[in-house]
PDB file of C-alpha atoms in Angstrom:
ATOM      1  CA  MET A  26      -1.120   4.306  10.218  1.00  0.00           C
ATOM      2  CA  ASP A  27      -4.877   4.042  10.598  1.00  0.00           C
ATOM      3  CA  ALA A  28      -6.216   2.165   7.552  1.00  0.00           C
ATOM      4  CA  ARG A  29      -9.643   3.768   8.082  1.00  0.00           C
ATOM      5  CA  SER A  30      -8.270   7.274   7.656  1.00  0.00           C
ATOM      6  CA  ASP A  31      -9.014   9.263   4.516  1.00  0.00           C
ATOM      7  CA  ALA A  32      -5.440  10.523   4.196  1.00  0.00           C
ATOM      8  CA  LEU A  33      -1.984   9.003   4.410  1.00  0.00           C
ATOM      9  CA  ASP A  34       0.064   9.977   7.404  1.00  0.00           C
ATOM     10  CA  GLU A  35       3.452  11.562   6.805  1.00  0.00           C
ATOM     11  CA  PRO A  36       5.601   8.414   7.283  1.00  0.00           C
ATOM     12  CA  ALA A  37       3.418   6.438   4.862  1.00  0.00           C
ATOM     13  CA  ARG A  38       3.554   9.226   2.298  1.00  0.00           C
ATOM     14  CA  ARG A  39       7.352   9.437   2.642  1.00  0.00           C
ATOM     15  CA  VAL A  40       7.691   5.676   2.114  1.00  0.00           C
ATOM     16  CA  LEU A  41       5.553   5.756  -1.040  1.00  0.00           C
ATOM     17  CA  GLU A  42       7.402   8.778  -2.398  1.00  0.00           C
ATOM     18  CA  PHE A  43      10.733   7.069  -1.707  1.00  0.00           C
ATOM     19  CA  GLU A  44       9.551   4.000  -3.622  1.00  0.00           C
ATOM     20  CA  ARG A  45       8.264   6.127  -6.494  1.00  0.00           C
ATOM     21  CA  ASP A  46      11.591   7.971  -6.746  1.00  0.00           C
ATOM     22  CA  TRP A  47      13.661   4.813  -6.316  1.00  0.00           C
ATOM     23  CA  TRP A  48      11.820   2.710  -8.914  1.00  0.00           C
ATOM     24  CA  GLY A  49      14.231   1.508 -11.591  1.00  0.00           C
ATOM     25  CA  HIS A  50      17.375   2.702  -9.818  1.00  0.00           C
ATOM     26  CA  SER A  51      20.147   0.461  -8.726  1.00  0.00           C
ATOM     27  CA  GLY A  52      22.534   0.921  -5.887  1.00  0.00           C
ATOM     28  CA  ALA A  53      22.626   0.694  -2.158  1.00  0.00           C
ATOM     29  CA  LYS A  54      18.952   1.126  -1.338  1.00  0.00           C
ATOM     30  CA  GLU A  55      19.469  -0.116   2.215  1.00  0.00           C
ATOM     31  CA  LEU A  56      21.978   2.671   2.852  1.00  0.00           C
ATOM     32  CA  ARG A  57      19.501   5.275   1.597  1.00  0.00           C
ATOM     33  CA  ILE A  58      16.761   3.754   3.759  1.00  0.00           C
ATOM     34  CA  ARG A  59      18.992   4.011   6.827  1.00  0.00           C
ATOM     35  CA  ARG A  60      19.968   7.574   5.949  1.00  0.00           C
ATOM     36  CA  ASP A  61      16.524   8.857   4.964  1.00  0.00           C
ATOM     37  CA  PHE A  62      14.379   7.032   7.523  1.00  0.00           C
ATOM     38  CA  GLY A  63      16.744   5.884  10.259  1.00  0.00           C
ATOM     39  CA  TRP A  64      15.284   2.375   9.956  1.00  0.00           C
ATOM     40  CA  SER A  65      16.798  -0.989   9.166  1.00  0.00           C
ATOM     41  CA  ALA A  66      15.884  -2.400   5.784  1.00  0.00           C
ATOM     42  CA  ALA A  67      13.734  -5.033   7.506  1.00  0.00           C
ATOM     43  CA  ARG A  68      11.759  -2.358   9.355  1.00  0.00           C
ATOM     44  CA  TYR A  69      11.358  -0.311   6.159  1.00  0.00           C
ATOM     45  CA  TYR A  70       9.907  -3.276   4.279  1.00  0.00           C
ATOM     46  CA  GLN A  71       7.557  -4.070   7.163  1.00  0.00           C
ATOM     47  CA  VAL A  72       6.250  -0.513   7.003  1.00  0.00           C
ATOM     48  CA  LEU A  73       6.093  -0.531   3.205  1.00  0.00           C
ATOM     49  CA  ASN A  74       4.090  -3.767   3.148  1.00  0.00           C
ATOM     50  CA  ALA A  75       1.666  -2.451   5.752  1.00  0.00           C
ATOM     51  CA  VAL A  76       1.241   0.779   3.783  1.00  0.00           C
ATOM     52  CA  ILE A  77       0.566  -0.867   0.424  1.00  0.00           C
ATOM     53  CA  ASP A  78      -2.078  -3.072   2.017  1.00  0.00           C
ATOM     54  CA  THR A  79      -4.242  -0.037   2.742  1.00  0.00           C
ATOM     55  CA  ASP A  80      -6.978   1.409   0.565  1.00  0.00           C
ATOM     56  CA  VAL A  81      -5.723   4.887   1.448  1.00  0.00           C
ATOM     57  CA  ALA A  82      -2.370   4.148  -0.207  1.00  0.00           C
ATOM     58  CA  ALA A  83      -4.094   2.676  -3.256  1.00  0.00           C
ATOM     59  CA  ARG A  84      -6.119   5.869  -3.645  1.00  0.00           C
ATOM     60  CA  TYR A  85      -3.037   8.043  -3.088  1.00  0.00           C
ATOM     61  CA  ASP A  86      -1.016   6.389  -5.875  1.00  0.00           C
ATOM     62  CA  PRO A  87      -2.870   3.473  -7.484  1.00  0.00           C
ATOM     63  CA  VAL A  88      -0.237   2.744 -10.130  1.00  0.00           C
ATOM     64  CA  LEU A  89       2.668   2.610  -7.687  1.00  0.00           C
ATOM     65  CA  VAL A  90       0.761   0.599  -5.083  1.00  0.00           C
ATOM     66  CA  GLY A  91      -0.459  -1.845  -7.731  1.00  0.00           C
ATOM     67  CA  ARG A  92       3.073  -2.313  -9.027  1.00  0.00           C
ATOM     68  CA  LEU A  93       4.453  -2.815  -5.499  1.00  0.00           C
ATOM     69  CA  ARG A  94       1.741  -5.351  -4.685  1.00  0.00           C
ATOM     70  CA  GLU A  95       2.497  -7.211  -7.917  1.00  0.00           C
ATOM     71  CA  VAL A  96       6.235  -7.307  -7.182  1.00  0.00           C
ATOM     72  CA  ARG A  97       5.525  -8.564  -3.665  1.00  0.00           C
ATOM     73  CA  GLN A  98       3.261 -11.308  -5.007  1.00  0.00           C
ATOM     74  CA  GLN A  99       5.849 -12.378  -7.612  1.00  0.00           C
ATOM     75  CA  ARG A 100       8.589 -12.575  -4.987  1.00  0.00           C
ATOM     76  CA  SER A 101       6.341 -14.540  -2.664  1.00  0.00           C
ATOM     77  CA  GLN A 102       5.564 -16.971  -5.472  1.00  0.00           C
ATOM     78  CA  GLN A 103       9.276 -17.337  -6.265  1.00  0.00           C
ATOM     79  CA  ARG A 104      10.021 -18.134  -2.606  1.00  0.00           C
ATOM     80  CA  ARG A 105       7.252 -20.759  -2.538  1.00  0.00           C
ATOM     81  CA  THR A 106       8.562 -22.299  -5.772  1.00  0.00           C
ATOM     82  CA  ARG A 107      12.143 -22.435  -4.462  1.00  0.00           C
ATOM     83  CA  ARG A 108      11.002 -23.889  -1.149  1.00  0.00           C
ATOM     84  CA  THR A 109       8.911 -26.545  -2.906  1.00  0.00           C
ATOM     85  CA  SER A 110      11.709 -27.472  -5.312  1.00  0.00           C
ATOM     86  CA  THR A 111      14.316 -27.800  -2.549  1.00  0.00           C
ATOM     87  CA  THR A 112      12.099 -29.841  -0.204  1.00  0.00           C
ATOM     88  CA  GLY A 113      10.837 -32.104  -2.974  1.00  0.00           C
ATOM     89  CA  ALA A 114      14.271 -32.835  -4.468  1.00  0.00           C
ATOM     90  CA  ALA A 115      15.510 -35.061  -1.660  1.00  0.00           C
TER      91      ALA A 115
END
């Protein structure tokens, strides 16, 4: 996806719509990702993170993108906290 573009490309739009529809559900998300996109979960999350870093995505769905960015930041902080607590406990 070209971050300078004024419109989301189709794969980026599909990823955001999948996230919007999936929000709050439980279940085998990885299986749905494989079925709907043909990607591994790792590849899906790489694409998702690249998409939500764009201004185009933020304009397309600011609430969803903001929420996804916040979740990503919280998870990153949790990983840093766990890593710090396990390395400092020795």
